[in-house]
PDB file of C-alpha atoms in Angstrom:
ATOM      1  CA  UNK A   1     -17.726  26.399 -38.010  1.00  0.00           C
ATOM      2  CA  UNK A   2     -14.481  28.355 -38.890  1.00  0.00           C
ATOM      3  CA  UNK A   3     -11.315  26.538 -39.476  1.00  0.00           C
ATOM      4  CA  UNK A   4      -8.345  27.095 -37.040  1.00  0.00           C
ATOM      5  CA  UNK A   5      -4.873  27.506 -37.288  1.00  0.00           C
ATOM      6  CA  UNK A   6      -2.586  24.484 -38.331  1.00  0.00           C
ATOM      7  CA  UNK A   7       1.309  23.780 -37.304  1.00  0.00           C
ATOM      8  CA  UNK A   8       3.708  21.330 -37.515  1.00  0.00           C
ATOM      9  CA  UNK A   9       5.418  19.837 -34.297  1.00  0.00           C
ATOM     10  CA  UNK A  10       9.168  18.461 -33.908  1.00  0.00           C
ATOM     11  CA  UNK A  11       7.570  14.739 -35.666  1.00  0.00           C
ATOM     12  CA  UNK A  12       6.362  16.784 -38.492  1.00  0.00           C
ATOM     13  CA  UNK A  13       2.308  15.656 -37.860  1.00  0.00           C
ATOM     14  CA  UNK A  14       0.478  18.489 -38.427  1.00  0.00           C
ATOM     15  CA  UNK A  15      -2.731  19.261 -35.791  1.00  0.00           C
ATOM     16  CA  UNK A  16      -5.668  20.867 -36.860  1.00  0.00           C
ATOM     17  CA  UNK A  17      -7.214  23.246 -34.235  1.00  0.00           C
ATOM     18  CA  UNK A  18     -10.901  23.886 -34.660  1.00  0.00           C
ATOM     19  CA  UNK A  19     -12.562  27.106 -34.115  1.00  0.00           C
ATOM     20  CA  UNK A  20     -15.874  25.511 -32.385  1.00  0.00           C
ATOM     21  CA  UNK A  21     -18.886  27.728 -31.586  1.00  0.00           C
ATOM     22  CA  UNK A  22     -18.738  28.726 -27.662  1.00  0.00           C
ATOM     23  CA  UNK A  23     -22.420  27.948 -27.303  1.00  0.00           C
ATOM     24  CA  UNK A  24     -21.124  24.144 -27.011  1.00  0.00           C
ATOM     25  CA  UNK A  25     -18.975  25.336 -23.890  1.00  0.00           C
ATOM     26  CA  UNK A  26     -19.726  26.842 -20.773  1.00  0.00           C
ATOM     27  CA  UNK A  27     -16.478  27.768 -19.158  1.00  0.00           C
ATOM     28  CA  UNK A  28     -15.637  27.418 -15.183  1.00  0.00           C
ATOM     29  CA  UNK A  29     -16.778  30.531 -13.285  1.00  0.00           C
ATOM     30  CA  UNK A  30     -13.368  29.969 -11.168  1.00  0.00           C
ATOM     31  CA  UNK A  31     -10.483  30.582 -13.547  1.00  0.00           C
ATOM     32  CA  UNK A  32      -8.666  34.113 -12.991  1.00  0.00           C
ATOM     33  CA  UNK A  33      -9.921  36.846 -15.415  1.00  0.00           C
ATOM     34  CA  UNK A  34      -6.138  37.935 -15.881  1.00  0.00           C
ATOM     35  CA  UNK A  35      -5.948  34.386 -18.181  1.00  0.00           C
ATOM     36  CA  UNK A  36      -6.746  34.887 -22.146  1.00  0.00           C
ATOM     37  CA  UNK A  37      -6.355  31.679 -21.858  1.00  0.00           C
ATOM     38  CA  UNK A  38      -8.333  28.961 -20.238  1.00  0.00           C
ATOM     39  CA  UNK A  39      -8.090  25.371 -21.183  1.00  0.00           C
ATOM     40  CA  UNK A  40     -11.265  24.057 -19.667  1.00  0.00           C
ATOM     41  CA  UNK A  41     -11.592  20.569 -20.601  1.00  0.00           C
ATOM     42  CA  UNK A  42      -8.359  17.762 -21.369  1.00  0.00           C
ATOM     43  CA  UNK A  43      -9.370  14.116 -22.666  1.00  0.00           C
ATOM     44  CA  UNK A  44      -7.058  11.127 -22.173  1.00  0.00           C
ATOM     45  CA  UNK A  45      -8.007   9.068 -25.512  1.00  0.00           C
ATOM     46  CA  UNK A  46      -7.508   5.370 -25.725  1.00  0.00           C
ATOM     47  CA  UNK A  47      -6.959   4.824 -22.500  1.00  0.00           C
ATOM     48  CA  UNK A  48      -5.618   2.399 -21.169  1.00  0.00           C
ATOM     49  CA  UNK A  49      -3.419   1.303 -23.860  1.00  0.00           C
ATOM     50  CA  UNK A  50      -0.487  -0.923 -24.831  1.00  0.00           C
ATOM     51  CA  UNK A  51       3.014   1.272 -23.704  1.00  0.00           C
ATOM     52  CA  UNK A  52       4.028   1.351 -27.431  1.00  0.00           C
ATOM     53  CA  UNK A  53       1.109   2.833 -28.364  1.00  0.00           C
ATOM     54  CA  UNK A  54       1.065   7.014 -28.756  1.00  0.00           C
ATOM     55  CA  UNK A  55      -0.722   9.306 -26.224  1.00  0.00           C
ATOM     56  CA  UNK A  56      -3.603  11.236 -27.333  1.00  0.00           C
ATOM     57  CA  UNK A  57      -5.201  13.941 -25.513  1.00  0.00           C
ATOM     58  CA  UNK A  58      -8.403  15.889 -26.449  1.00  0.00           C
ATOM     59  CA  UNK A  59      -7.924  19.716 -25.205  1.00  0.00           C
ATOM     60  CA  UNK A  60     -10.419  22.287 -25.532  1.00  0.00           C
ATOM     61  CA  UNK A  61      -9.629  25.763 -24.468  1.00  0.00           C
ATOM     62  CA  UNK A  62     -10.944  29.167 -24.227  1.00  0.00           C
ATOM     63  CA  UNK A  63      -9.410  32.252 -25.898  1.00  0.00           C
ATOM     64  CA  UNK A  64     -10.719  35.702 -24.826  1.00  0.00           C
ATOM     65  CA  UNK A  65      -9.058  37.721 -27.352  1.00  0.00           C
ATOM     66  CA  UNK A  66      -6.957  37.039 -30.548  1.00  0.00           C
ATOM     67  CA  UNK A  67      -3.513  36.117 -29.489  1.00  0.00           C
ATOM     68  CA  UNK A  68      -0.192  37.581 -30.878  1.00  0.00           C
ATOM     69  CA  UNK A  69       1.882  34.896 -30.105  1.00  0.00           C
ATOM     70  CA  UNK A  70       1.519  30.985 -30.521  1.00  0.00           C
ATOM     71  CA  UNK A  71       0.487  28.538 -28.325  1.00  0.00           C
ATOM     72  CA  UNK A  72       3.663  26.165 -26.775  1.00  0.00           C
ATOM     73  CA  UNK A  73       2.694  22.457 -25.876  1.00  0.00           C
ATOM     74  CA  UNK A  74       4.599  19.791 -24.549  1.00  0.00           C
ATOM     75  CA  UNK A  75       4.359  16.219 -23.530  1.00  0.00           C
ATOM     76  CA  UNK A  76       6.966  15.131 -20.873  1.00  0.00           C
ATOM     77  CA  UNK A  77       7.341  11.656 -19.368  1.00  0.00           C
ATOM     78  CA  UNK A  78       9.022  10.703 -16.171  1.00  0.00           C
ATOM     79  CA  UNK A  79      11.280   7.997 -16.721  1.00  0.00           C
ATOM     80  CA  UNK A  80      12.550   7.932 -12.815  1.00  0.00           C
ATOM     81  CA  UNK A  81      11.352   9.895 -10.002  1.00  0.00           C
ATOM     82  CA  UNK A  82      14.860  10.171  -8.897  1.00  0.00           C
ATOM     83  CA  UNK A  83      16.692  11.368 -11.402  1.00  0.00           C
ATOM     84  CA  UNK A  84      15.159  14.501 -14.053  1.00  0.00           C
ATOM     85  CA  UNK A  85      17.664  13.383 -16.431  1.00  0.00           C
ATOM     86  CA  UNK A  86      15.844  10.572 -17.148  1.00  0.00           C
ATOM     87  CA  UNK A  87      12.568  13.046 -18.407  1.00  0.00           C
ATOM     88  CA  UNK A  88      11.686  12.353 -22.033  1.00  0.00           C
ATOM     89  CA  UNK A  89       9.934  15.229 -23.792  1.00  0.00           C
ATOM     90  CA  UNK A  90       7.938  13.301 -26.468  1.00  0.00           C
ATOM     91  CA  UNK A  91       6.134  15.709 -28.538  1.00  0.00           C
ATOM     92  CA  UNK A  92       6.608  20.363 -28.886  1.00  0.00           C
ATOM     93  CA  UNK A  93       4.316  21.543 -30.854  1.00  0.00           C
ATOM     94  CA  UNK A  94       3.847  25.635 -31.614  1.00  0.00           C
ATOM     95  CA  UNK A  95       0.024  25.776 -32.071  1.00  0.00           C
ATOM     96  CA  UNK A  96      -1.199  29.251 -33.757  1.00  0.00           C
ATOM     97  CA  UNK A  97      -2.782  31.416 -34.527  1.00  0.00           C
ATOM     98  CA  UNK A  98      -5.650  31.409 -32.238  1.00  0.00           C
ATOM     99  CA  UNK A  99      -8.509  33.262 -32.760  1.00  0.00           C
ATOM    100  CA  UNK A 100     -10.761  34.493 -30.306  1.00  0.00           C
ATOM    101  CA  UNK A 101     -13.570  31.571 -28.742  1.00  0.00           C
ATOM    102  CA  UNK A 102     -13.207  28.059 -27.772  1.00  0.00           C
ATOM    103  CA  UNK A 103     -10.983  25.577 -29.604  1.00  0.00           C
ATOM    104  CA  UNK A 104     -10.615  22.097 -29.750  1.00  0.00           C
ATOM    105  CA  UNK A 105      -7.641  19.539 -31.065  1.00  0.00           C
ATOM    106  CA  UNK A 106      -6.277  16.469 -30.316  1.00  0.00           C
ATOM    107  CA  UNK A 107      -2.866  16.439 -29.177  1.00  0.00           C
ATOM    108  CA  UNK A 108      -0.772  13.166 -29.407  1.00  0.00           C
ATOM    109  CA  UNK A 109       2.854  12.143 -28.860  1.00  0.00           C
ATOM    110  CA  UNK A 110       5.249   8.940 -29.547  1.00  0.00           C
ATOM    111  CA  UNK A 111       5.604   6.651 -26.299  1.00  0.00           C
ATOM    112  CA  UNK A 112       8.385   7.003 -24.287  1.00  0.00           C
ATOM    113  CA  UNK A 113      11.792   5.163 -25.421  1.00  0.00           C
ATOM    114  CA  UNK A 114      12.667   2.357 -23.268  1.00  0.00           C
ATOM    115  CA  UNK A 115      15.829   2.139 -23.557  1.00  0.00           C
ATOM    116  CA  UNK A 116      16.369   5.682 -21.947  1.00  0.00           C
ATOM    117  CA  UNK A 117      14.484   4.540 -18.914  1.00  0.00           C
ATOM    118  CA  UNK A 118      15.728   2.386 -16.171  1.00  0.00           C
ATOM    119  CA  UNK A 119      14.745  -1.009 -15.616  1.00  0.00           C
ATOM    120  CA  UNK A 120      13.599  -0.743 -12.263  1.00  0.00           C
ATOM    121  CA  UNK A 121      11.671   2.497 -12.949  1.00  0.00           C
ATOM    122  CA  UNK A 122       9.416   0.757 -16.056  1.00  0.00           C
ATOM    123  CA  UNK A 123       6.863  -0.828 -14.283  1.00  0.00           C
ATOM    124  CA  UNK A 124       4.608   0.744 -11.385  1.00  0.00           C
ATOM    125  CA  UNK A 125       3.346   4.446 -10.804  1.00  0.00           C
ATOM    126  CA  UNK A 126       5.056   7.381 -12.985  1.00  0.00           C
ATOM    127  CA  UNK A 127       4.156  10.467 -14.097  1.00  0.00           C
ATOM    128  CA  UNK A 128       3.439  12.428 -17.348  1.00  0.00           C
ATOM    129  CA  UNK A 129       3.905  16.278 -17.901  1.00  0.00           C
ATOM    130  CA  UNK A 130       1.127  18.393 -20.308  1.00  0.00           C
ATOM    131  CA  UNK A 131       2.195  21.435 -20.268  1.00  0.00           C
ATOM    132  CA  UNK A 132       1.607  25.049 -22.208  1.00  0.00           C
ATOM    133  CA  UNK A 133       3.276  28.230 -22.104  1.00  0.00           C
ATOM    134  CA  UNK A 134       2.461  31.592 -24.262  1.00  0.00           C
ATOM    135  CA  UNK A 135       5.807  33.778 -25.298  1.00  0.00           C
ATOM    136  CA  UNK A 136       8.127  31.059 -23.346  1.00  0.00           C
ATOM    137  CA  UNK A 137       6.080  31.431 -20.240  1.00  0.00           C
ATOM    138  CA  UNK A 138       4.385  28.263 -18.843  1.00  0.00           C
ATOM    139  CA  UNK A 139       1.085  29.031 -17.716  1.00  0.00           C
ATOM    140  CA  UNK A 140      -0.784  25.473 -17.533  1.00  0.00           C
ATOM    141  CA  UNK A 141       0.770  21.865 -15.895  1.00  0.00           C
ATOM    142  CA  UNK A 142      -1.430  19.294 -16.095  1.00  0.00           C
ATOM    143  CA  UNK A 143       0.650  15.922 -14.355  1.00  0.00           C
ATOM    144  CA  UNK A 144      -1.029  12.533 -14.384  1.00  0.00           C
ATOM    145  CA  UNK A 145      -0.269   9.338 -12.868  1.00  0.00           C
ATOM    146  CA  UNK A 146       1.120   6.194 -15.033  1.00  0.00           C
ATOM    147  CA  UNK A 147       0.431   3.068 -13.925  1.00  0.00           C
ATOM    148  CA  UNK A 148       2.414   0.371 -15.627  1.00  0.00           C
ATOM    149  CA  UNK A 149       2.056  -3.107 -15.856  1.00  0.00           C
ATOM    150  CA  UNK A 150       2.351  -6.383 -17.679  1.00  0.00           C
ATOM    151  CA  UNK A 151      -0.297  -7.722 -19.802  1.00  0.00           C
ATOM    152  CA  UNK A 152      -0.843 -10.997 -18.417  1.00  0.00           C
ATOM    153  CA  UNK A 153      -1.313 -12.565 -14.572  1.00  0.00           C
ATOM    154  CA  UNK A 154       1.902 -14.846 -15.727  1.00  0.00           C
ATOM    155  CA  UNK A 155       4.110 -12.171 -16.298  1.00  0.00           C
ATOM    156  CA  UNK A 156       2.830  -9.812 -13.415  1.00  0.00           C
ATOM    157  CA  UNK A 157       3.410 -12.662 -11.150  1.00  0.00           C
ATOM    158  CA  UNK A 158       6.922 -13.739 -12.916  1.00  0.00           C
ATOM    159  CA  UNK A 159       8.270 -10.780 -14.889  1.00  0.00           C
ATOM    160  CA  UNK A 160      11.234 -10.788 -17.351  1.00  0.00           C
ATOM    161  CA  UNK A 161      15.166 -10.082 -16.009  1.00  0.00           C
ATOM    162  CA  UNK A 162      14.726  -7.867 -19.266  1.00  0.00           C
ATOM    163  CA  UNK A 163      11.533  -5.877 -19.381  1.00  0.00           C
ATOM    164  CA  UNK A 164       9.428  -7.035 -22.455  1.00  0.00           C
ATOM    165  CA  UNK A 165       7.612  -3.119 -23.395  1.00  0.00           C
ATOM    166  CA  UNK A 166       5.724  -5.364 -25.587  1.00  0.00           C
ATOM    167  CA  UNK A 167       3.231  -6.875 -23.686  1.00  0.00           C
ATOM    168  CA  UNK A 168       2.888  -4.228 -20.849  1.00  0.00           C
ATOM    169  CA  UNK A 169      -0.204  -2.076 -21.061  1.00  0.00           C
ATOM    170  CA  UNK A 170      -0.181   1.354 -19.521  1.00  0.00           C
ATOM    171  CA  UNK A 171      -3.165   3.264 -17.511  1.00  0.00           C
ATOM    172  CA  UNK A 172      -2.918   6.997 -17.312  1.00  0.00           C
ATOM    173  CA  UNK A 173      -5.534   8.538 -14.678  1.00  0.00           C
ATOM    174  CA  UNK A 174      -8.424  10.306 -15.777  1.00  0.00           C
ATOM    175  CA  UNK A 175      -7.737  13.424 -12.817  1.00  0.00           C
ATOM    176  CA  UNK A 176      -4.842  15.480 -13.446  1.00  0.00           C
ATOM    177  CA  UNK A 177      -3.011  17.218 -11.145  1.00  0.00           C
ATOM    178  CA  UNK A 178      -3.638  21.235 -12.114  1.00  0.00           C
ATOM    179  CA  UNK A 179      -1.017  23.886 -11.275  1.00  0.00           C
ATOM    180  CA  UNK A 180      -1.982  27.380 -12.841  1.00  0.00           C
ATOM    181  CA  UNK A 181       0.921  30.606 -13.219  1.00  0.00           C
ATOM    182  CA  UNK A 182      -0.443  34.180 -13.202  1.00  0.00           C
ATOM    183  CA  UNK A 183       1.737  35.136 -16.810  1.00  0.00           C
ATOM    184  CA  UNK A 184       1.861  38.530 -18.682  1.00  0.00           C
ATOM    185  CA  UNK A 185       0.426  38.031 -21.619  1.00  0.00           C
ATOM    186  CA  UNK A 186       1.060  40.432 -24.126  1.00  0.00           C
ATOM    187  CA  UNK A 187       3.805  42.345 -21.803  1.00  0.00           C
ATOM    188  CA  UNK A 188       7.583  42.183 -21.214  1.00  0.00           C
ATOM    189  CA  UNK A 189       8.495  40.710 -17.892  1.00  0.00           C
ATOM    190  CA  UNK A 190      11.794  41.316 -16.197  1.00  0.00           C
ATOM    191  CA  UNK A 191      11.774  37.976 -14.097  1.00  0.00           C
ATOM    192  CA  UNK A 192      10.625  34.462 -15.173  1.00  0.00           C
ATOM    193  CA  UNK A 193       8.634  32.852 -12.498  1.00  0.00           C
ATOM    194  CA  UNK A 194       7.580  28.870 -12.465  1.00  0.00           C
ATOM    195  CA  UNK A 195       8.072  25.683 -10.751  1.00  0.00           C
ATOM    196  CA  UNK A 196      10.682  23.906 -11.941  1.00  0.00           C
ATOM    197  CA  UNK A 197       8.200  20.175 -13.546  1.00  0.00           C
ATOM    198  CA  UNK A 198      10.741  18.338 -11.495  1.00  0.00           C
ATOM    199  CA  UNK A 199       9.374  20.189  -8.316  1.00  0.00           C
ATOM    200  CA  UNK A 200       5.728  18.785  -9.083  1.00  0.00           C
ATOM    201  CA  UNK A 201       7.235  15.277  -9.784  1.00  0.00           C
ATOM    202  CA  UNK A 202       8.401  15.165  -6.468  1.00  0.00           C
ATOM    203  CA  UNK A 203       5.561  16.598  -4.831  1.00  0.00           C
ATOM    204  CA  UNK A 204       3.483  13.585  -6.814  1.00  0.00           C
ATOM    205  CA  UNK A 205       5.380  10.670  -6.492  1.00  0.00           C
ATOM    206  CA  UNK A 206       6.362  11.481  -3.062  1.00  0.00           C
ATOM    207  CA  UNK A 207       2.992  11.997  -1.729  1.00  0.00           C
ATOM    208  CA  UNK A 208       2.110   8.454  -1.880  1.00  0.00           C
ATOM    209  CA  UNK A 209       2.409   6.180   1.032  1.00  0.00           C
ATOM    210  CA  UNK A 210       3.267   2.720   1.476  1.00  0.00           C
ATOM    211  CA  UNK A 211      -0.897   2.049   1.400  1.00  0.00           C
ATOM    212  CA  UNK A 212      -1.235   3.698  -1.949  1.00  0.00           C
ATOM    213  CA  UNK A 213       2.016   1.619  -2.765  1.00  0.00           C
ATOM    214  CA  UNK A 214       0.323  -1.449  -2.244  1.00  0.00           C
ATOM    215  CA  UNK A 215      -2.674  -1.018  -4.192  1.00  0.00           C
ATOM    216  CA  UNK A 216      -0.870   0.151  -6.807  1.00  0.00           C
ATOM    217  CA  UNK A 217       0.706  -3.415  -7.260  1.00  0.00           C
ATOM    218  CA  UNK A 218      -2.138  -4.655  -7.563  1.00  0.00           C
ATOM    219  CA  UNK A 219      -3.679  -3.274 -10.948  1.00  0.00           C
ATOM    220  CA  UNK A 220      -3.772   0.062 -12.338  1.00  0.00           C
ATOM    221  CA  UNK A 221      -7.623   0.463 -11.620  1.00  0.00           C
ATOM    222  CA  UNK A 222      -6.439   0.183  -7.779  1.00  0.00           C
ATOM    223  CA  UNK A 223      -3.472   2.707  -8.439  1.00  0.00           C
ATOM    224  CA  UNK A 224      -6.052   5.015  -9.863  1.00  0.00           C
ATOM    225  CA  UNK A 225      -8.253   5.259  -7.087  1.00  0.00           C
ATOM    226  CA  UNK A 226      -5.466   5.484  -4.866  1.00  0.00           C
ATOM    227  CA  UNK A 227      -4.443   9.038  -6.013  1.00  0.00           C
ATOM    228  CA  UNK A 228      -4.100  11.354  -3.519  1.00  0.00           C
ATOM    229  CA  UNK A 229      -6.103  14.921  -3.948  1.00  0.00           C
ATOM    230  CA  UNK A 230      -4.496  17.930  -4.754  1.00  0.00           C
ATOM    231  CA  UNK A 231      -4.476  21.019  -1.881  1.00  0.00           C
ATOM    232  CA  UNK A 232      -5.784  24.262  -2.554  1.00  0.00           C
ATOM    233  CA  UNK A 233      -1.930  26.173  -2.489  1.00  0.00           C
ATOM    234  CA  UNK A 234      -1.872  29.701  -0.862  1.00  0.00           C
ATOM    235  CA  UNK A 235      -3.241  32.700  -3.137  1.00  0.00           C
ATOM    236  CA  UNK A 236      -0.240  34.586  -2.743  1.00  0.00           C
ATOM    237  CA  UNK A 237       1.702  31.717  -4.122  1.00  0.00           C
ATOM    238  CA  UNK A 238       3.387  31.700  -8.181  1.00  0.00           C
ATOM    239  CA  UNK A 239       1.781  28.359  -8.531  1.00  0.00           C
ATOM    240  CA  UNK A 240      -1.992  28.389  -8.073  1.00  0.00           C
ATOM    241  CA  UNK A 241      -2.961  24.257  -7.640  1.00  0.00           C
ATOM    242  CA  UNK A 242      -6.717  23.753  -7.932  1.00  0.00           C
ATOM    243  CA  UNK A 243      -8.857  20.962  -7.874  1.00  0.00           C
ATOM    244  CA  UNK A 244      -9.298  17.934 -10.172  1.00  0.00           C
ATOM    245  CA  UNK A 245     -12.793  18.991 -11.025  1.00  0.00           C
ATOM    246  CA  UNK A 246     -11.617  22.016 -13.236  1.00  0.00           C
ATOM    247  CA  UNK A 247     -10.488  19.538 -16.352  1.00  0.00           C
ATOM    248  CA  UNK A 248     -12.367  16.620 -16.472  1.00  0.00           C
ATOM    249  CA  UNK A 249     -10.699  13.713 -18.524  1.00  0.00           C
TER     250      UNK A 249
END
């Protein structure tokens, strides 16, 4: 097994990709060949889990060729679906250099700071961001529900004026959300082309009716199940959104 590359993100931890033998991955058949890149499996670790506890996700990805820039990562979380201002990104990391085959590393990030979020918008159904771009070009969104909720029937019944972060627990759903971008690799482009992430927030949040409300309230196993299914989007589309069963977490 060769050793990968290691880098340091904005909170100084320092990841350790792993070079792993591609014998132990078979990659999907359905990913376009213009992609060196194809992440083909993404993890949620220690899940569910208190809210102050850090994220961890296990990504494994496939690299056709040796790569001549680094990898860009990045963990957002929704703190309202109303307002993007209220987006927290909670870990950047610059993740290089790759070598050619499949790699694997654990990416994790601080919680979210409550204090930034509004009051109203801490409990219930948001949203979290994984996202990775090559040469400042995003190329892979991965969003995924967050279902928050107190710790206790007492609480969920009778909650705080003041929300206490320390006894809620959050669930993050195992099926992401997938949105691919067609990127130029190794060339200059002229125009940059993506979705802005508030764009796929709305799309998300808003796509769940007052049904898929309700069950929500009532645990975050019931808000998981009530996730609606992404659509196939059109081929001739920037965005390419394609089904949950590409990454399995």
């Amino acid at each position: 097994e060769n050793k990968g590359s290691r880098k340091r993100s904005k909170s100084s931890t320092v990841y350790q990709c792993r070079n792993i033998p591609t014998t132990q991955h078979q990659s999907p058949t359905h990913t376009p060949a213009t992609m060196s890149v194809e992440v083909t499996a993404i993890t949620v670790l220690d899940n569910p889990a208190p809210f102050l506890r850090p994220f961890q996700f296990e990504i494994v990805f496939d690299c056709t060729k040796p790569l001549q820039h680094d990898l860009e990562w990045k963990i957002t979380y929704v703190g309202s679906a109303d307002d993007p201002a209220y987006d927290q990104v909670l870990e950047s990391i610059d993740l290089g250099p790759i070598a050619e085959g499949t790699s694997k590393f654990v990416f994790q990030a601080d919680p979210p700071d409550s204090t930034k979020i509004p009051a109203a918008d801490l409990l219930g159904i948001t949203a979290l961001i994984l996202s990775c771009a090559y040469g400042g070009r995003e190329f892979l969104r991965a969003g995924y529900y967050v279902y928050n909720e107190y710790d206790t029937p007492e609480l969920r019944e009778a909650p705080p004026a003041t929300p206490d972060v320390s006894h809620v627990v959050r669930t993050v759903t195992a099926q992401p959300r997938i949105t691919l971008f067609t990127i130029p690799w190794d060339e200059p482009v002229a125009d940059e082309f993506a979705l802005p992430p508030e764009a796929m927030v709305s799309a998300m949040l808003e796509g769940l009716d007052d049904q898929q409300q309700a069950a929500a309230e009532e645990g975050a196993e019931a808000a998981a199940a009530a996730v609606p299914a992404p659509q196939e989007a059109a081929a001739t589309g920037d965005g390419r959104v394609i089904p949950n069963s590409i990454l399995k977490g």
